[in-house]
Coordinates of C-alpha atoms and ligand atoms in Angstrom, one line a residue:
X1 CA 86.5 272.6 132.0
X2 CA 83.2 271.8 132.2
X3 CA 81.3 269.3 130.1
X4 CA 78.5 267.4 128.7
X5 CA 78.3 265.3 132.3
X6 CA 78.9 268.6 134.3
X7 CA 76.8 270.9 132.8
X8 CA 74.1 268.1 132.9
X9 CA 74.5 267.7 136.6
X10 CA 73.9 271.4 137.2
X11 CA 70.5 270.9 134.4
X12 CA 69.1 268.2 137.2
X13 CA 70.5 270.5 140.3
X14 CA 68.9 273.4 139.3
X15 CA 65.4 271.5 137.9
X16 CA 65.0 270.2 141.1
X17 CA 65.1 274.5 142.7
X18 CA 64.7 276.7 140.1
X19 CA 61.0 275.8 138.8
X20 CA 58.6 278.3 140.0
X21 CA 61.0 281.1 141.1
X22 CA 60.6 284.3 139.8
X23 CA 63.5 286.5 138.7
X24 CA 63.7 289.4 139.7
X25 CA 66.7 291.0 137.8
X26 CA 70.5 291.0 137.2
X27 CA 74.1 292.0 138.4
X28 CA 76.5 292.1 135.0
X29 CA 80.0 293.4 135.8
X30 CA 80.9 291.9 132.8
X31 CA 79.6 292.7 129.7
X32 CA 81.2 291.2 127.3
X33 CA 79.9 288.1 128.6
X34 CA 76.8 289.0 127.4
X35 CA 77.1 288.9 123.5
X36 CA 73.5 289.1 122.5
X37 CA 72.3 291.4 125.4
X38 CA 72.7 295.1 126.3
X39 CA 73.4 294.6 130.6
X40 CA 70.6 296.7 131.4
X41 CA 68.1 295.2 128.9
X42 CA 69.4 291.8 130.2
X43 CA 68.1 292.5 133.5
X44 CA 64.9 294.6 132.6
X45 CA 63.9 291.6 130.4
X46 CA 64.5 289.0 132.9
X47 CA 62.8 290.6 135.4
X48 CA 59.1 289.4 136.0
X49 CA 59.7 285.8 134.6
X50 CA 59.2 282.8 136.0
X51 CA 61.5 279.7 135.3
X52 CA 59.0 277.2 133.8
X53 CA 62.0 274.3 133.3
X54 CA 65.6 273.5 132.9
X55 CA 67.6 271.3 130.9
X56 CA 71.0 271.3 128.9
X57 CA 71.8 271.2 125.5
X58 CA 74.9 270.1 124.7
X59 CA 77.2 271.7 127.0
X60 CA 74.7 274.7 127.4
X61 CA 72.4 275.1 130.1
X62 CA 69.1 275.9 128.6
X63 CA 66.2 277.6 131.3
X64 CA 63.0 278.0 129.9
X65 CA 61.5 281.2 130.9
X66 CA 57.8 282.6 130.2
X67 CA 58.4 284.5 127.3
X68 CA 62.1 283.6 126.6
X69 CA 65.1 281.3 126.9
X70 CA 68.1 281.9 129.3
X71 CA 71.1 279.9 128.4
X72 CA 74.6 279.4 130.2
X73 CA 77.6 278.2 128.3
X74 CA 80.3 278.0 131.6
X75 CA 83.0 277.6 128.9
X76 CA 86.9 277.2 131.0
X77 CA 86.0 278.2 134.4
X78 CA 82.7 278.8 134.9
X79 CA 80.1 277.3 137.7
X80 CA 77.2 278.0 139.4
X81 CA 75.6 278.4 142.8
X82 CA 72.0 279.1 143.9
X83 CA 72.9 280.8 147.6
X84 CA 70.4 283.6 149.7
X85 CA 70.6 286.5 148.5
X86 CA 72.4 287.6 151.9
X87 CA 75.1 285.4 151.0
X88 CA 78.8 287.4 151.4
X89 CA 79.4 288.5 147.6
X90 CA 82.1 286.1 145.8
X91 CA 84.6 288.5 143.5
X92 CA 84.3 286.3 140.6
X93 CA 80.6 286.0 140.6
X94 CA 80.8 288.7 137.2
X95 CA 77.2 287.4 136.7
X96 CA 74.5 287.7 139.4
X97 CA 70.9 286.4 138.9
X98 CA 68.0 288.3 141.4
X99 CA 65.2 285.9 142.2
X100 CA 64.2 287.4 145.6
X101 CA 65.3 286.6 148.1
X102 CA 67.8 284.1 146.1
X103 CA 70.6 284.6 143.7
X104 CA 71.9 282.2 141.3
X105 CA 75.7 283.4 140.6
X106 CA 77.3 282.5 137.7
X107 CA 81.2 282.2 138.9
X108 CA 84.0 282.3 136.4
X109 CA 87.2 283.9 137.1
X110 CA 88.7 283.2 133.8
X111 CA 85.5 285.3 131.9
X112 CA 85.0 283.2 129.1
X113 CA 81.6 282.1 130.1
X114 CA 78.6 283.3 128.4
X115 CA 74.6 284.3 129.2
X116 CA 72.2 284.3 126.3
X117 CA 68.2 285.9 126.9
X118 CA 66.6 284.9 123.6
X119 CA 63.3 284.3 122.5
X120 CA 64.3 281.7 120.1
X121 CA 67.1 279.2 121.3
X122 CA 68.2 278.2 118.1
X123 CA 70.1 281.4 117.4
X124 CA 72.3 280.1 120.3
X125 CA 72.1 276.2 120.0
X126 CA 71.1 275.9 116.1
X127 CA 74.5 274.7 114.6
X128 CA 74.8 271.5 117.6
X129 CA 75.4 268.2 116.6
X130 CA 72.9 265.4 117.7
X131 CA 73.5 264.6 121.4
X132 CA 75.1 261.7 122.0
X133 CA 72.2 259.3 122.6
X134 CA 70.2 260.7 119.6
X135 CA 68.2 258.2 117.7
X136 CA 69.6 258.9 114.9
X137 CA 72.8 257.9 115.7
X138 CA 73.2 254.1 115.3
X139 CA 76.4 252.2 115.8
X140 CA 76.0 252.1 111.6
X141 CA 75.0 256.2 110.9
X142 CA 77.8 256.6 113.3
X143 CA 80.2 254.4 111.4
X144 CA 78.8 256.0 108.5
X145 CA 79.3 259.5 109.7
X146 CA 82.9 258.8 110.7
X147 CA 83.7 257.1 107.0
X148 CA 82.9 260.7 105.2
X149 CA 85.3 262.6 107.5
X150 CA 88.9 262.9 107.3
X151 CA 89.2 264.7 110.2
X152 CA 91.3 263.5 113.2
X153 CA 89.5 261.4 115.5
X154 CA 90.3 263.8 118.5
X155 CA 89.4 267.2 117.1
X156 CA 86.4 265.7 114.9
X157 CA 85.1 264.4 118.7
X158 CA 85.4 267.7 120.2
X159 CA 83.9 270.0 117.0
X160 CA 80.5 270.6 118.5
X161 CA 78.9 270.6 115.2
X162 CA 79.9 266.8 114.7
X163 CA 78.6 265.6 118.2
X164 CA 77.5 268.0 121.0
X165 CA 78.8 267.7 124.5
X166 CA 82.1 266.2 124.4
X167 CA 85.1 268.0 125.4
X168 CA 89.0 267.3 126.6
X169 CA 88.6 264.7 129.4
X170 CA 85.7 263.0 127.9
X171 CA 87.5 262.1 124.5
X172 CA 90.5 261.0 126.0
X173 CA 89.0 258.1 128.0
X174 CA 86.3 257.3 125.4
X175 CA 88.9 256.9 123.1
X176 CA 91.4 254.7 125.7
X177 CA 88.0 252.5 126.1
X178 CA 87.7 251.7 122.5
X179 CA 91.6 251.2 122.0
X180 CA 91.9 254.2 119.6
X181 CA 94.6 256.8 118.9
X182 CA 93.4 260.5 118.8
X183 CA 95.4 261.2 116.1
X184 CA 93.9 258.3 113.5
X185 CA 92.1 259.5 110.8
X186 CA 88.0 259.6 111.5
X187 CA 87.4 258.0 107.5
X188 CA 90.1 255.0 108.4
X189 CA 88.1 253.4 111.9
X190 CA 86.2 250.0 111.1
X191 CA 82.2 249.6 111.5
X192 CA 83.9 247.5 114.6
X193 CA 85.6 250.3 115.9
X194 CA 83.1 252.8 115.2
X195 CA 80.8 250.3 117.3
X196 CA 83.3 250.4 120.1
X197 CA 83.7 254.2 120.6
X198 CA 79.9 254.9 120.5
X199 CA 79.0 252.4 123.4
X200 CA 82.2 253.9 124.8
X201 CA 80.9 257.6 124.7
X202 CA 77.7 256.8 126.1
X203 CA 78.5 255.0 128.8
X204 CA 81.1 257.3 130.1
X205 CA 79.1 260.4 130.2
X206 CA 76.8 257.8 131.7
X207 CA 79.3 257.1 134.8
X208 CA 80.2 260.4 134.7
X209 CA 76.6 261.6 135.1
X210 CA 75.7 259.4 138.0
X211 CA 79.1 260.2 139.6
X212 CA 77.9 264.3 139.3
X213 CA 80.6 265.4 136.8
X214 CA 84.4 265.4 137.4
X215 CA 86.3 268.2 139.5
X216 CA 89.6 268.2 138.4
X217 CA 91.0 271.0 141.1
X218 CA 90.8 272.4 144.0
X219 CA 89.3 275.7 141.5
X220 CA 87.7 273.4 139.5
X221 CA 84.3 272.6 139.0
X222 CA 81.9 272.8 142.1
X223 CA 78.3 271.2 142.2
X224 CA 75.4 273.6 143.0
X225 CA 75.7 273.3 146.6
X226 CA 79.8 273.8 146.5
X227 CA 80.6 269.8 146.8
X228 CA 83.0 268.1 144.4
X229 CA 82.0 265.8 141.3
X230 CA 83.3 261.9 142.0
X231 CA 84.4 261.0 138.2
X232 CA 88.1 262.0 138.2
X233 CA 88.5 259.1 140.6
X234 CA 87.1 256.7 137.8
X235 CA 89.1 258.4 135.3
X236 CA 91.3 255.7 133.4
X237 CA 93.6 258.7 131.4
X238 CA 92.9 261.6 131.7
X239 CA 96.0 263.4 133.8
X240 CA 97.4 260.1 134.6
X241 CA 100.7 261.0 132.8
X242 CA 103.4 258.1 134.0
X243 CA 100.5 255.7 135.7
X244 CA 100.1 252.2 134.3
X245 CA 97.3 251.5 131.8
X246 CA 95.0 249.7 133.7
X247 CA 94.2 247.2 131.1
X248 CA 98.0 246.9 129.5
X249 CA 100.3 248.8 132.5
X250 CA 101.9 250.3 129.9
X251 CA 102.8 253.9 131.0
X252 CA 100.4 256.8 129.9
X253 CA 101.6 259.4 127.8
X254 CA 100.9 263.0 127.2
X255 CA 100.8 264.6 124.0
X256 CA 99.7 267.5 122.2
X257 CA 96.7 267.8 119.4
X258 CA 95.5 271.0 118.2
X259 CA 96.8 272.6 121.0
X260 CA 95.2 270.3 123.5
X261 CA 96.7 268.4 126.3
X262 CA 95.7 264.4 125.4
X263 CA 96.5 261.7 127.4
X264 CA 96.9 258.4 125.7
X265 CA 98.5 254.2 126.5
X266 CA 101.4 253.9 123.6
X267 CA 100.5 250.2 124.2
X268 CA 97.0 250.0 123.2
X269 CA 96.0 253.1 121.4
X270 CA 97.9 252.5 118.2
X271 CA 97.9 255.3 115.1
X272 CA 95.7 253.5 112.2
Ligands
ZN1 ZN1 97.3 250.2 127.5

């Protein structure tokens, strides 16, 4: 599933090609992926403007249009490619955006992906949390912010609200890096601990950045131009059920909060 780190590498991909182009209009063959647009409006309204930037919010990709904002939330399965417009049609591509003589196609077999054209992004990203290198977040506010929750630490992590961008694989190894157990309680982690998983968080979607996001499967996510992402190679925990912890060789486990697969060392993640 796409996150933070993915949808970030697609934001540089795409502000490297898509500046400048002109859409032209739209292909929905799904409209329920379209919550706050009518399919045809969708494309009559995109059609004419020119992409003036891109960049992500959270795990949104946000294009800033001449009159309006087009954002992509790629949500399980989704991914893009910018291809000629000539380009043999891909079944899954529900989502098909004219610019021309090129198409960006939003791909997403599962259909839980979602296109937003609105002239004020806040009705889409308003309710975010801070990104994680905000300057408002300290290792103290952190800390701080942790203390008045008494949340879990893995489902607090991955409430969007709390901290934008993070999602299953992304929590598991910032957690493993800071020697904390998903299931602890946010209000019970010391100032030291709170310290540990900040500089943790940030520098993992930082390796994970430069590596181009992590592609989990053969189905799974695909950079612009089709190639896979290099984290999962660098991934400590995630899906490494039965390896040795690399820094205590204990065996990873797998277990289950709110639903979610988690992958955690029994050895040095212990329950506060
Ligand atoms: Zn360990």
């Amino acid at each position: 599933m796409p996150e933070l780190p993915e949808v970030e590498t697609y934001a540089r991909d795409l502000a490297r090609r898509l500046p400048g182009l002109t859409f032209t209009g739209a292909r929905i063959g799904w409209p329920n992926q379209l919550p706050k647009n009518d399919p045809l409006e969708f494309g009559l309204r995109l059609a004419g403007q020119r992409v003036l930037g891109v960049d992500r919010r959270g795990k949104l990709l946000r294009i800033r249009l001449e009159h309006d904002w087009l954002l992509i939330h790629l949500k399980m399965s989704g991914s893009l490619t910018l291809v000629a417009a000539e380009t043999t049609p891909d079944r899954h591509a529900h989502a098909v955006l004219e610019a021309g003589e090129r198409e960006l196609r939003f791909r997403d077999p599962r259909k839980f992906g979602r296109l937003y054209l609105v002239a004020d992004d806040s009705e889409v990203i308003g309710k975010l949390g801070p990104e994680p290198w905000d300057e408002s977040i300290t290792p103290e506010t952190f800390a701080a912010a942790l203390g008045r929750r008494s949340a879990r630490l893995k489902p607090l992590l991955l409430d969007q609200t709390f901290l934008a961008g993070l999602g299953n694989i992304y929590v598991d190894e910032s957690l493993w890096a800071a020697e904390l157990h998903p299931l602890t309680q946010a209000s019970r982690v010391t100032a030291l601990q709170a310290a540990r998983l900040l500089a943790a968080i940030r520098q993992i979607l930082e390796t994970a950045i430069a590596a181009g996001g992590a592609t989990l499967s053969r189905s799974g996510f695909r950079r612009l131009d089709g190639s896979a992402g290099a984290m999962f190679a660098q991934v400590q925990v995630f899906r490494r059920t039965g390896e040795a912890c690399p820094r205590c060789a204990k065996p990873i486990e797998r277990i289950v909060v709110g639903q979610r697969s988690t992958h955690i060392c029994p050895g040095c993640q212990r329950r506060l």
